[in-house]
PDB file of N, CA and C in Angstrom:
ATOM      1  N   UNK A1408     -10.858 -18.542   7.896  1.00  0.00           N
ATOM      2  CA  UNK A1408     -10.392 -19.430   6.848  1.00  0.00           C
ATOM      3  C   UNK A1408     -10.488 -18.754   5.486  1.00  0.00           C
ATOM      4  N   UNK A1409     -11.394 -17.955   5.442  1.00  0.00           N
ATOM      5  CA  UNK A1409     -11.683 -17.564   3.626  1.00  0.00           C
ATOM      6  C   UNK A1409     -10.414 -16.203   3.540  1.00  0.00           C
ATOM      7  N   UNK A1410      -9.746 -16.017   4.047  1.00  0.00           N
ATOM      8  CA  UNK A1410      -8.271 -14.930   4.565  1.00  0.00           C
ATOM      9  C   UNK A1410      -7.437 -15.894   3.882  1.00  0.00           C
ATOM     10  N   UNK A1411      -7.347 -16.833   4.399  1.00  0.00           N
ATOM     11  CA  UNK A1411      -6.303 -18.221   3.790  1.00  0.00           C
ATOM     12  C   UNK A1411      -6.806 -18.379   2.164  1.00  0.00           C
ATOM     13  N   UNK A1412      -8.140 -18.133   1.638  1.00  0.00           N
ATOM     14  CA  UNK A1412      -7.618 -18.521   0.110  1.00  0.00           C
ATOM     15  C   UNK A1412      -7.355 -17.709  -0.190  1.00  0.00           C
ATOM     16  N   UNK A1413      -7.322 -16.218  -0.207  1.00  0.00           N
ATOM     17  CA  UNK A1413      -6.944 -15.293  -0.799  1.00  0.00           C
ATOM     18  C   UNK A1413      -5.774 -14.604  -0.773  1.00  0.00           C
ATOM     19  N   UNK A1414      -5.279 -15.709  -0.023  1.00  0.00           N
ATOM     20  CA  UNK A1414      -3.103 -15.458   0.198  1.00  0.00           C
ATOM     21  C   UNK A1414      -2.670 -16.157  -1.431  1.00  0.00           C
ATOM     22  N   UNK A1415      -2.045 -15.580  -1.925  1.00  0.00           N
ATOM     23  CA  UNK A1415      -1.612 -16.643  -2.913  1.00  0.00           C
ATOM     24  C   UNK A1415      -0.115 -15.760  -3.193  1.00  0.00           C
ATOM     25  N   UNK A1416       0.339 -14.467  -2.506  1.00  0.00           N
ATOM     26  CA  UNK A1416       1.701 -14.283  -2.973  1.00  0.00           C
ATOM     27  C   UNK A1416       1.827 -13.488  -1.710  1.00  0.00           C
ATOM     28  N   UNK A1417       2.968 -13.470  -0.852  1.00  0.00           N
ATOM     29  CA  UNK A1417       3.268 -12.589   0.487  1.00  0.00           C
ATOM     30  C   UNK A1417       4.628 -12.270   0.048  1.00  0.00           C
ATOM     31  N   UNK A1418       5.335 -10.719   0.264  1.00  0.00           N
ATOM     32  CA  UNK A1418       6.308 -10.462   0.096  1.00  0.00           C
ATOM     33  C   UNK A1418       6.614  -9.852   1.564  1.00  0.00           C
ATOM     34  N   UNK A1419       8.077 -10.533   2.242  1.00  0.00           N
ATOM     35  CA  UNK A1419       8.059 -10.241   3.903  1.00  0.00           C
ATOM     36  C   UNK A1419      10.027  -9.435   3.589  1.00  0.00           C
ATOM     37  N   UNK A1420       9.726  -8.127   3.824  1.00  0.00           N
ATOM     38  CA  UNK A1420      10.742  -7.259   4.029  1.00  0.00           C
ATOM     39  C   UNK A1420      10.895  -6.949   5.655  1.00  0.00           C
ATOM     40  N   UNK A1421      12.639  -6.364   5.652  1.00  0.00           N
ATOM     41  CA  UNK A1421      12.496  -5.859   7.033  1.00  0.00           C
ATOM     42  C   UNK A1421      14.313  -6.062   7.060  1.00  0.00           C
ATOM     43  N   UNK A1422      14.716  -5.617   7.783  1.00  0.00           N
ATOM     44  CA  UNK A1422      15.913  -5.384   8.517  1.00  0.00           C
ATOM     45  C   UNK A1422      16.771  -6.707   8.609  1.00  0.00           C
ATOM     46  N   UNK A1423      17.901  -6.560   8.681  1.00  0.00           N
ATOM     47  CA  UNK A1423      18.653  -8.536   9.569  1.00  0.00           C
ATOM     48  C   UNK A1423      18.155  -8.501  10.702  1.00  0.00           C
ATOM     49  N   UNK A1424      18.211  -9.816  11.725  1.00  0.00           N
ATOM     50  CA  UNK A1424      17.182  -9.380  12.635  1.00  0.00           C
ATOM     51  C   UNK A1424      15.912  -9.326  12.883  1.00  0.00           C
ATOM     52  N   UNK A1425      15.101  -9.362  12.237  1.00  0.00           N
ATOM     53  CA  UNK A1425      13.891  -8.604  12.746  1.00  0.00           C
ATOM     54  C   UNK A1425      12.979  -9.483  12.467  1.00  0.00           C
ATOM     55  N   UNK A1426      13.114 -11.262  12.307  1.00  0.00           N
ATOM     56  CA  UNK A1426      12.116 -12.136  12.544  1.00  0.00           C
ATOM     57  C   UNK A1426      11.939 -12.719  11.012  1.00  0.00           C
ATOM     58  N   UNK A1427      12.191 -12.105   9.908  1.00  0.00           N
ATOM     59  CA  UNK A1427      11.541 -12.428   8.490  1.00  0.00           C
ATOM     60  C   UNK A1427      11.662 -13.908   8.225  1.00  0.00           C
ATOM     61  N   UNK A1428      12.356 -14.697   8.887  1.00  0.00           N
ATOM     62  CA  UNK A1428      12.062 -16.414   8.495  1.00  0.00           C
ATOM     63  C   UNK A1428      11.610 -16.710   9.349  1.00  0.00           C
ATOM     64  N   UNK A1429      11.657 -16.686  10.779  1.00  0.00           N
ATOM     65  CA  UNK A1429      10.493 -17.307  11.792  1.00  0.00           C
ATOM     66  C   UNK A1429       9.222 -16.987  11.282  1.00  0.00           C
ATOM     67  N   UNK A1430       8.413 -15.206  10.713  1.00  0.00           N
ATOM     68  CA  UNK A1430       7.750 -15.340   9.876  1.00  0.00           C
ATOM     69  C   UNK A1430       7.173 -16.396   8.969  1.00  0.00           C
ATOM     70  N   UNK A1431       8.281 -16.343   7.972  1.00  0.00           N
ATOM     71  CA  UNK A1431       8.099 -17.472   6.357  1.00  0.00           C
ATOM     72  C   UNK A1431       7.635 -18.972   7.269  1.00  0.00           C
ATOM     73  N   UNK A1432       8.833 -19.109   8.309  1.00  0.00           N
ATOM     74  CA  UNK A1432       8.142 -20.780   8.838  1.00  0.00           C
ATOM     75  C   UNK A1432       7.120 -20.812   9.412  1.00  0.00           C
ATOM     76  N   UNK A1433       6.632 -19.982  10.075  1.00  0.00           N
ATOM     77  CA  UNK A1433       5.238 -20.303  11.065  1.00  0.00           C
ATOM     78  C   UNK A1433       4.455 -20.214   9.387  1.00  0.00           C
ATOM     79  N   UNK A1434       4.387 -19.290   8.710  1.00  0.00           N
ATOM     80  CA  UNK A1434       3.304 -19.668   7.513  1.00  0.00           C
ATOM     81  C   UNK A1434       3.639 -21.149   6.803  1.00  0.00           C
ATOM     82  N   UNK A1435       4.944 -21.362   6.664  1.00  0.00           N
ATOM     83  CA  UNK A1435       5.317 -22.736   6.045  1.00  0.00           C
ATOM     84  C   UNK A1435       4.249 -23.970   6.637  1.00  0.00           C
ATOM     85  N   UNK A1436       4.701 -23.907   7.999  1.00  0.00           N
ATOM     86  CA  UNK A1436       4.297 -24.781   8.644  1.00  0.00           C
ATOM     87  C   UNK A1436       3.020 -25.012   8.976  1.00  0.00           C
ATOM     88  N   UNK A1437       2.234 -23.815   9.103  1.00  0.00           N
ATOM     89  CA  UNK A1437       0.445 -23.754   9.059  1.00  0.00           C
ATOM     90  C   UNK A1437      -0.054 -24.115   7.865  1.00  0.00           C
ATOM     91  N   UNK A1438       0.789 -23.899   6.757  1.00  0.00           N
ATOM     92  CA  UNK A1438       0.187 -24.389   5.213  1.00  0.00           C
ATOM     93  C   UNK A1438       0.392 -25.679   4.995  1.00  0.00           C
ATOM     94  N   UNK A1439       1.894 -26.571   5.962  1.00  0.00           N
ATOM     95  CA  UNK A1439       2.094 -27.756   5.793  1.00  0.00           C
ATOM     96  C   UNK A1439       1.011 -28.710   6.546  1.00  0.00           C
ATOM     97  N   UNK A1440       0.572 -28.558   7.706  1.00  0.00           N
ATOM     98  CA  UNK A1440       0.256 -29.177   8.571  1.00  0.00           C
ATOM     99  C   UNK A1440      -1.268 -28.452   9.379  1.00  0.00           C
ATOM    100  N   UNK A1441      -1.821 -27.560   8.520  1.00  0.00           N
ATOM    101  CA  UNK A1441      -2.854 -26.689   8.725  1.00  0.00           C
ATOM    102  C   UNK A1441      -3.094 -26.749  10.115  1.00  0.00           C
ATOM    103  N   UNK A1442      -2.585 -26.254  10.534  1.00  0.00           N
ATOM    104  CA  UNK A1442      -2.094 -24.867  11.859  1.00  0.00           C
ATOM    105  C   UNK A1442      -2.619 -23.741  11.930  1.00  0.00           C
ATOM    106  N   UNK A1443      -3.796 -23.788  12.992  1.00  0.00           N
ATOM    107  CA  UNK A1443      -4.336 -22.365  13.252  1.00  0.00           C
ATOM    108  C   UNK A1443      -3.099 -21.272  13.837  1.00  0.00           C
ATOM    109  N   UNK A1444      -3.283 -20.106  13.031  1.00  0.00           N
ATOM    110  CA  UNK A1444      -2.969 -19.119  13.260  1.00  0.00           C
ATOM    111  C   UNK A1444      -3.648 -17.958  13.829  1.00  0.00           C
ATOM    112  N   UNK A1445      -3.475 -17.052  14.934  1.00  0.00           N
ATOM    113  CA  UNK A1445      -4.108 -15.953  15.177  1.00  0.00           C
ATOM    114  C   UNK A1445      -4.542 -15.131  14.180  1.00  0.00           C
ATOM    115  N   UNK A1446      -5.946 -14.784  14.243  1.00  0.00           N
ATOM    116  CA  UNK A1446      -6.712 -14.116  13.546  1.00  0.00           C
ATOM    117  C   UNK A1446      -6.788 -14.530  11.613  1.00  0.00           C
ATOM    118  N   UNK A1447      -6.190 -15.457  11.285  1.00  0.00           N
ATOM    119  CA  UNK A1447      -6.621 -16.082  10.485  1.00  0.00           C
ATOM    120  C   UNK A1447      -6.963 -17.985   9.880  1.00  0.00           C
ATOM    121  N   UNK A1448      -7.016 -18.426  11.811  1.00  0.00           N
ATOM    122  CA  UNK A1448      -7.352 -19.932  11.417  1.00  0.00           C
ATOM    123  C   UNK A1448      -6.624 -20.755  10.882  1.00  0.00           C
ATOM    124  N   UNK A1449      -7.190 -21.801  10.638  1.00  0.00           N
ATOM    125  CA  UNK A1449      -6.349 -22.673   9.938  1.00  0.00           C
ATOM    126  C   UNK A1449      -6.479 -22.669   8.506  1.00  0.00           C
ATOM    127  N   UNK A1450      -5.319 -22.868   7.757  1.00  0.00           N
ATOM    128  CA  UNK A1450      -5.861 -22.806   6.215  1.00  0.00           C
ATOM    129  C   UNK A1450      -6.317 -23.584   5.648  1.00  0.00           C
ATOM    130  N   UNK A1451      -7.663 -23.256   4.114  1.00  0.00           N
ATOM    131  CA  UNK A1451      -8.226 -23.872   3.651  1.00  0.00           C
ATOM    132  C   UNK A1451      -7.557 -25.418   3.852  1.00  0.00           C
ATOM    133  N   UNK A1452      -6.370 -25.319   3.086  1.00  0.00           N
ATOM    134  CA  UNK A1452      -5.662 -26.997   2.418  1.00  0.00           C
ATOM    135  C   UNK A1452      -4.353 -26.832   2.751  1.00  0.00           C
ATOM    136  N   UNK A1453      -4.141 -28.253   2.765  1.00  0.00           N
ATOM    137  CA  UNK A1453      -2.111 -28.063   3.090  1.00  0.00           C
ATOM    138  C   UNK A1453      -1.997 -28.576   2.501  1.00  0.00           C
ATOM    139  N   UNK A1454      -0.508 -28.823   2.014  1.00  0.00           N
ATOM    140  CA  UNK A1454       0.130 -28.865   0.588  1.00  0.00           C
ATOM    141  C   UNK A1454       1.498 -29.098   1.327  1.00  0.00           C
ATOM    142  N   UNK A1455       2.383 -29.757   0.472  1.00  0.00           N
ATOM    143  CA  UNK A1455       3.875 -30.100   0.716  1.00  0.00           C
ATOM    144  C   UNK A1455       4.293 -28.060   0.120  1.00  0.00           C
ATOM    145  N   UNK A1456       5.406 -27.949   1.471  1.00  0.00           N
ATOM    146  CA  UNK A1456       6.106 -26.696   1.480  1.00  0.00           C
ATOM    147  C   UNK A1456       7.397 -27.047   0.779  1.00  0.00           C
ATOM    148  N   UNK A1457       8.206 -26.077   0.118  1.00  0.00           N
ATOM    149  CA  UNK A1457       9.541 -26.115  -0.114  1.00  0.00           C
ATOM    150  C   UNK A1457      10.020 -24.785   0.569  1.00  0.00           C
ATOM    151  N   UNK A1458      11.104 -24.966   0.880  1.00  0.00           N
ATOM    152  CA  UNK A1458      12.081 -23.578   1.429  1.00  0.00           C
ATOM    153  C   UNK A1458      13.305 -23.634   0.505  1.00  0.00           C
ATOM    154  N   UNK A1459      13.211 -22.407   0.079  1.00  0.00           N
ATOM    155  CA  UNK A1459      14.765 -21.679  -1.193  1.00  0.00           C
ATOM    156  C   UNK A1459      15.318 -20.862  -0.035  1.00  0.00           C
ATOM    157  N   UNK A1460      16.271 -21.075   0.201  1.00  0.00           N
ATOM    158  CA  UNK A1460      17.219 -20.684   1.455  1.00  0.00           C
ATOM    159  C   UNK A1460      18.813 -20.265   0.498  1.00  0.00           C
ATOM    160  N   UNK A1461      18.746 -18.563   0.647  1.00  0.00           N
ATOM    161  CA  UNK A1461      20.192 -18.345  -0.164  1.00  0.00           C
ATOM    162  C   UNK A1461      20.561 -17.170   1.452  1.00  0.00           C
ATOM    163  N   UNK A1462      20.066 -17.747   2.825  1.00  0.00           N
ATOM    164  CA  UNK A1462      21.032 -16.829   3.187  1.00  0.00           C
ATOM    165  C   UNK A1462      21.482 -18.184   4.842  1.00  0.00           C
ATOM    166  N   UNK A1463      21.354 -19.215   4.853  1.00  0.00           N
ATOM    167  CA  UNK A1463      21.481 -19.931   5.701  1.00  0.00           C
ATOM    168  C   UNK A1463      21.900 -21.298   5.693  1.00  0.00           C
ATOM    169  N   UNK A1464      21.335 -22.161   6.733  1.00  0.00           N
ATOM    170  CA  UNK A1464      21.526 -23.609   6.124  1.00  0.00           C
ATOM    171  C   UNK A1464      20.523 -24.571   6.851  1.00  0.00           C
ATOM    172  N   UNK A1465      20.204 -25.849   6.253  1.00  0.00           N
ATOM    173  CA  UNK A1465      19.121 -26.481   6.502  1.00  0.00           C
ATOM    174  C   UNK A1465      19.149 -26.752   8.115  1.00  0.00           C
ATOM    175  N   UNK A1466      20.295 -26.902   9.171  1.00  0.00           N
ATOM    176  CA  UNK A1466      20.035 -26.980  10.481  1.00  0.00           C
ATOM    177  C   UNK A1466      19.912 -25.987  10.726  1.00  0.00           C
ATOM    178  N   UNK A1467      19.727 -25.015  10.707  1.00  0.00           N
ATOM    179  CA  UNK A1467      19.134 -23.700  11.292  1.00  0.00           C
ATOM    180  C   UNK A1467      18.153 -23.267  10.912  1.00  0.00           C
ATOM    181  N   UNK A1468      17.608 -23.454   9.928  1.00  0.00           N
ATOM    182  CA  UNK A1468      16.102 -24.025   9.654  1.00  0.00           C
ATOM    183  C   UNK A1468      15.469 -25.179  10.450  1.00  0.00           C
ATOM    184  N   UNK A1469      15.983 -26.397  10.754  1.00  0.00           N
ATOM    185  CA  UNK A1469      15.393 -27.356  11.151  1.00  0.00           C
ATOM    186  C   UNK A1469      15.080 -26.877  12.285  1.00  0.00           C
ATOM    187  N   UNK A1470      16.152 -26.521  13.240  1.00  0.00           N
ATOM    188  CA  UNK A1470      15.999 -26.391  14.451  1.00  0.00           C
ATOM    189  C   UNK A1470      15.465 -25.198  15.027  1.00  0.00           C
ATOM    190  N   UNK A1471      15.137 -24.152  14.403  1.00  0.00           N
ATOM    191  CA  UNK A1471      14.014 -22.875  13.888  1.00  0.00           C
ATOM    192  C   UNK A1471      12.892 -23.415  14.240  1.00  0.00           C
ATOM    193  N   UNK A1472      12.277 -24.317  13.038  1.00  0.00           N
ATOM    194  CA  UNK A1472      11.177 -24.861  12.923  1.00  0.00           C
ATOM    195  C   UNK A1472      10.674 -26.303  13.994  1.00  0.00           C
ATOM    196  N   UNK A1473      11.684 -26.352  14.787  1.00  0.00           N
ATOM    197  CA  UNK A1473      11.918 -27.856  15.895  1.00  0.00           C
ATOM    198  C   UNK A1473      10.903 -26.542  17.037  1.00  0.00           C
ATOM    199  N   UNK A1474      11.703 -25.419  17.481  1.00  0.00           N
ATOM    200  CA  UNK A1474      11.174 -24.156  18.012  1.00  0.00           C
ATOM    201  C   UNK A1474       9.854 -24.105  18.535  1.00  0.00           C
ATOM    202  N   UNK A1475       9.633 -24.096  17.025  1.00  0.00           N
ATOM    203  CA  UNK A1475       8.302 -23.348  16.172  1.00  0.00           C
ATOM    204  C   UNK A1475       6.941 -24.761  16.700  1.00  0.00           C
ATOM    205  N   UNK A1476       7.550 -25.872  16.658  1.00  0.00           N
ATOM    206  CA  UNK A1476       6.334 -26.732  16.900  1.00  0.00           C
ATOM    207  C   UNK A1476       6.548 -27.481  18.397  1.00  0.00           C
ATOM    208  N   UNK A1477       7.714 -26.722  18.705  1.00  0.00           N
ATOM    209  CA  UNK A1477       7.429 -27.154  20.604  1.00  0.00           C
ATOM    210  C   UNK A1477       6.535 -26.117  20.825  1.00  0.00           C
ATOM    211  N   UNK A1478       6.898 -25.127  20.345  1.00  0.00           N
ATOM    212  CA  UNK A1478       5.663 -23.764  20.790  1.00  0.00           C
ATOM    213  C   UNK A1478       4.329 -23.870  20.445  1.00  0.00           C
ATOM    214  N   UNK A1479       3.903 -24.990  19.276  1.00  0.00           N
ATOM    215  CA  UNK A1479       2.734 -24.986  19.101  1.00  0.00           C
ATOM    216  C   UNK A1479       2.214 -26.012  19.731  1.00  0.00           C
ATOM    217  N   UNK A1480       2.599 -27.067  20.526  1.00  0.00           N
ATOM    218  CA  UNK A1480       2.646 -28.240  21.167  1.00  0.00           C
ATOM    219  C   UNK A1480       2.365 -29.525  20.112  1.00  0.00           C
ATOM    220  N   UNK A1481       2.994 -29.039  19.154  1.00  0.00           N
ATOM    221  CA  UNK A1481       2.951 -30.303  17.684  1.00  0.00           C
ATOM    222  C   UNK A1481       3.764 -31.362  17.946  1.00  0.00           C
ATOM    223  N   UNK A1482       2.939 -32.932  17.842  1.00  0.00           N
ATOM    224  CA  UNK A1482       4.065 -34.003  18.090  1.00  0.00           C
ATOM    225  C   UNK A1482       5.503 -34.035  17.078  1.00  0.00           C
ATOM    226  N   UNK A1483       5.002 -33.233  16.288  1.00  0.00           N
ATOM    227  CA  UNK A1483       6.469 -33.548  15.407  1.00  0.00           C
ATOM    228  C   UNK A1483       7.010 -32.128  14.422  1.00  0.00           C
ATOM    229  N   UNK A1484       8.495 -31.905  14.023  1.00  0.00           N
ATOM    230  CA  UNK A1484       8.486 -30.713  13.380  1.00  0.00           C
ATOM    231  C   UNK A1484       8.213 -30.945  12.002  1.00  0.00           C
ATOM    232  N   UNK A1485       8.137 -30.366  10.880  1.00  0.00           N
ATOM    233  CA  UNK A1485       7.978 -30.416   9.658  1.00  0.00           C
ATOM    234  C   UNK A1485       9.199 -31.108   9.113  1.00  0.00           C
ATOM    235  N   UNK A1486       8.625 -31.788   7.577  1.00  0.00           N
ATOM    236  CA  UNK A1486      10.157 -32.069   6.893  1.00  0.00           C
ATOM    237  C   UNK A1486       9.528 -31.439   5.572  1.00  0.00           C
ATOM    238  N   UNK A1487      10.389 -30.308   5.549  1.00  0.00           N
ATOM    239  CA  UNK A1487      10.038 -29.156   4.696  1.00  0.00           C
ATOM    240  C   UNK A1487      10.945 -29.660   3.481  1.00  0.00           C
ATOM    241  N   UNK A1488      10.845 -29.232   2.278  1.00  0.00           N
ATOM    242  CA  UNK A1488      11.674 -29.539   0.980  1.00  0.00           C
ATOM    243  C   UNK A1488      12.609 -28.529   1.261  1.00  0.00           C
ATOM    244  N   UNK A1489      13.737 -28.360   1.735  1.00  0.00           N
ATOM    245  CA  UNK A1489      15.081 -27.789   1.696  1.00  0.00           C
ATOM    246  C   UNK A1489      15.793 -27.444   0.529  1.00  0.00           C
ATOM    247  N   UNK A1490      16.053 -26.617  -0.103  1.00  0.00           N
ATOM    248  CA  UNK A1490      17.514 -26.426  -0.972  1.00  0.00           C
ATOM    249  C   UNK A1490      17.692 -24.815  -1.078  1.00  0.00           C
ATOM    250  N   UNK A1491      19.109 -25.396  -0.642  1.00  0.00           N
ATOM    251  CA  UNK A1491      19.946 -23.878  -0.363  1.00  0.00           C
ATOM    252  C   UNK A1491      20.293 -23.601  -2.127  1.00  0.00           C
ATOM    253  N   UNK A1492      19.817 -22.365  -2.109  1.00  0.00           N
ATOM    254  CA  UNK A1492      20.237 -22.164  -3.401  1.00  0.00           C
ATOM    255  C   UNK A1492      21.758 -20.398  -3.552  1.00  0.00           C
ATOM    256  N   UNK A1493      22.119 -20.791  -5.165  1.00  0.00           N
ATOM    257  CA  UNK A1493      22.707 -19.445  -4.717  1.00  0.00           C
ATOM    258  C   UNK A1493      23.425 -18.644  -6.189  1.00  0.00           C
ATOM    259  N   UNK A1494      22.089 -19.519  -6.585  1.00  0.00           N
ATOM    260  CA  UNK A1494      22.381 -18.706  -8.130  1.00  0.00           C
ATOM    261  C   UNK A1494      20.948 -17.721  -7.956  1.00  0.00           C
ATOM    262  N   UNK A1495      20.519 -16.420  -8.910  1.00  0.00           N
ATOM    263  CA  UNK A1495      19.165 -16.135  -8.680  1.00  0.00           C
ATOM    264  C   UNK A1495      18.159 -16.867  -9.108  1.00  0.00           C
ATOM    265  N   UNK A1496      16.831 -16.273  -8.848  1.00  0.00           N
ATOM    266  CA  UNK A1496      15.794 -16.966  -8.871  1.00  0.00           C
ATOM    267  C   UNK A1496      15.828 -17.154 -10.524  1.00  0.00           C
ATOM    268  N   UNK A1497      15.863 -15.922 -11.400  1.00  0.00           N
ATOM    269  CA  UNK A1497      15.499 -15.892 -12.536  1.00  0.00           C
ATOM    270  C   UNK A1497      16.189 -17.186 -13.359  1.00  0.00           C
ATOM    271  N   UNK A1498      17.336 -17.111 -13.197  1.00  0.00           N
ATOM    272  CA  UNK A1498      17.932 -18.230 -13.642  1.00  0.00           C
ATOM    273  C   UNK A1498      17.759 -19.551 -13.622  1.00  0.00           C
ATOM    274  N   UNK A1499      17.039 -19.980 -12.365  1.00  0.00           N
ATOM    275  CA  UNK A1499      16.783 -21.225 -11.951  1.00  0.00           C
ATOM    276  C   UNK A1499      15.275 -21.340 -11.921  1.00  0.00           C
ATOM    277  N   UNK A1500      14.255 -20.360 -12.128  1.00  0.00           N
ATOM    278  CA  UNK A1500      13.031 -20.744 -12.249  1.00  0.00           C
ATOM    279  C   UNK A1500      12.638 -21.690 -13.097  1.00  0.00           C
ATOM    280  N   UNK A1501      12.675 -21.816 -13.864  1.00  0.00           N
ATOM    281  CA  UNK A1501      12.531 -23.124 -15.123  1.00  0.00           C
ATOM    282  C   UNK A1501      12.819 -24.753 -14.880  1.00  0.00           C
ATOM    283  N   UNK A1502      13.918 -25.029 -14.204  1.00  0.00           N
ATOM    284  CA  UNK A1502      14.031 -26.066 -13.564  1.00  0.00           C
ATOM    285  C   UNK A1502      13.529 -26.325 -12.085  1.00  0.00           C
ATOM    286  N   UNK A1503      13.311 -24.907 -11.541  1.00  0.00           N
ATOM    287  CA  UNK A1503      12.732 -25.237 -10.239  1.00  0.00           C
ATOM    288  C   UNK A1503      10.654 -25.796 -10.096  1.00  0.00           C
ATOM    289  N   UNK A1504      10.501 -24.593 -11.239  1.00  0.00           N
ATOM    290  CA  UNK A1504       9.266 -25.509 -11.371  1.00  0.00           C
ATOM    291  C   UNK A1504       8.661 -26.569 -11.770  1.00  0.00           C
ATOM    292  N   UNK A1505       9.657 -27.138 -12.649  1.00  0.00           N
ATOM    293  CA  UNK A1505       9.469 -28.304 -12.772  1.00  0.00           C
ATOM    294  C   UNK A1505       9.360 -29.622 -11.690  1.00  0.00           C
ATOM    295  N   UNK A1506      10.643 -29.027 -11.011  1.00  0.00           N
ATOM    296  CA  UNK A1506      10.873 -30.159  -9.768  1.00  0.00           C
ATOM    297  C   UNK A1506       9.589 -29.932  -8.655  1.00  0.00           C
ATOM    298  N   UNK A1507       9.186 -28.476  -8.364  1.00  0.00           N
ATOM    299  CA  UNK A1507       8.144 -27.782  -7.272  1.00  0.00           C
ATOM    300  C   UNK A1507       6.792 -29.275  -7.900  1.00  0.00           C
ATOM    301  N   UNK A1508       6.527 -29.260  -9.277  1.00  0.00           N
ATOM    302  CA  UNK A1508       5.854 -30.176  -9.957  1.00  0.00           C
ATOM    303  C   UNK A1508       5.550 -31.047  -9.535  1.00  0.00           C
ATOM    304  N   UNK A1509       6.764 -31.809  -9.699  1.00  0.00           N
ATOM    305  CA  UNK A1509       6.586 -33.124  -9.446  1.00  0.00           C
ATOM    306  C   UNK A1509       6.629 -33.587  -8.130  1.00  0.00           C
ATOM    307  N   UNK A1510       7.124 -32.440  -7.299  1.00  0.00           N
ATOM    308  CA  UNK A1510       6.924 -33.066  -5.861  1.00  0.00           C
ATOM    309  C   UNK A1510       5.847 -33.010  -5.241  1.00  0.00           C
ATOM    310  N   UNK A1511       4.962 -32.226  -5.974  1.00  0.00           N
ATOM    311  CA  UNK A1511       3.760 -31.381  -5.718  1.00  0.00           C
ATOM    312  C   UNK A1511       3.774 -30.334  -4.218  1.00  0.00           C
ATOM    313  N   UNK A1512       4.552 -29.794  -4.429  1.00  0.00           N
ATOM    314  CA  UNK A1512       4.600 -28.353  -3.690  1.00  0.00           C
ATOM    315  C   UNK A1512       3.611 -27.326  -4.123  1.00  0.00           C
ATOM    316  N   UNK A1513       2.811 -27.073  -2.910  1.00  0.00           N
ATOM    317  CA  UNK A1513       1.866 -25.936  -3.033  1.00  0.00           C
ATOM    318  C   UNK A1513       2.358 -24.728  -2.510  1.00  0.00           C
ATOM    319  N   UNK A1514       3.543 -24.618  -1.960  1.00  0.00           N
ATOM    320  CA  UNK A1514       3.681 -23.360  -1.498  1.00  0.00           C
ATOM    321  C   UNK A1514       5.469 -23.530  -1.413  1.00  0.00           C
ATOM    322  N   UNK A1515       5.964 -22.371  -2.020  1.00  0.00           N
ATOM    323  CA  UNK A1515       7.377 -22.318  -2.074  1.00  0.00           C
ATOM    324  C   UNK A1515       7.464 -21.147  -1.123  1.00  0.00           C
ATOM    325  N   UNK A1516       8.623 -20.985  -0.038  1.00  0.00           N
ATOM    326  CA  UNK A1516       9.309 -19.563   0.326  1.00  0.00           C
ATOM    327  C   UNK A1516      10.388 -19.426   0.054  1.00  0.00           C
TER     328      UNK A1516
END
């Protein structure tokens, strides 16, 4: 567990292919619904997740993450904060944190 407070920024590179959002969701979803993970437990606290999605769309996420919690034998999948975005980040940071705010999102991917 003390692995889990000291996450506070993950940057996940790699190829098309090669897993990088099944990645982002299994962490989404252990931070949403504190979900032990191999070799680092369950985390301290969960927190409402958001997902910034500029290369997909929310059913292929859903059903990703539908996957993700038959595999963990979870009664239910996440309802993650969704928005496809597709302007850059820089541009939209200012209004996004505001909204991350008020929804109280602890963890954006």
């Amino acid at each position: 567990m003390e692995r889990w407070r000291k996450l506070n920024r993950i940057l996940i590179l790699g190829c098309s292919g090669s897993g990088k959002t099944f990645l982002a969701l299994i962490l989404a979803a252990a931070v949403q619904e504190r979900l032990p993970l191999p070799s680092l437990g369950s985390p301290a606290v969960s927190c409402p997740v958001a997902y910034l999605d500029w290369e997909s769309c929310q059913e292929d996420i859903q059903d990703r993450l539908a996957g993700l919690y038959a595999g963990w034998e979870h009664p239910a999948s996440p309802s993650l904060f969704y928005r496809a975005v597709r302007h850059p980040l820089g541009e939209i940071a200012p209004s996004l944190a505001e909204e991350m705010r008020a929804l109280h999102v602890g963890l954006v991917v």
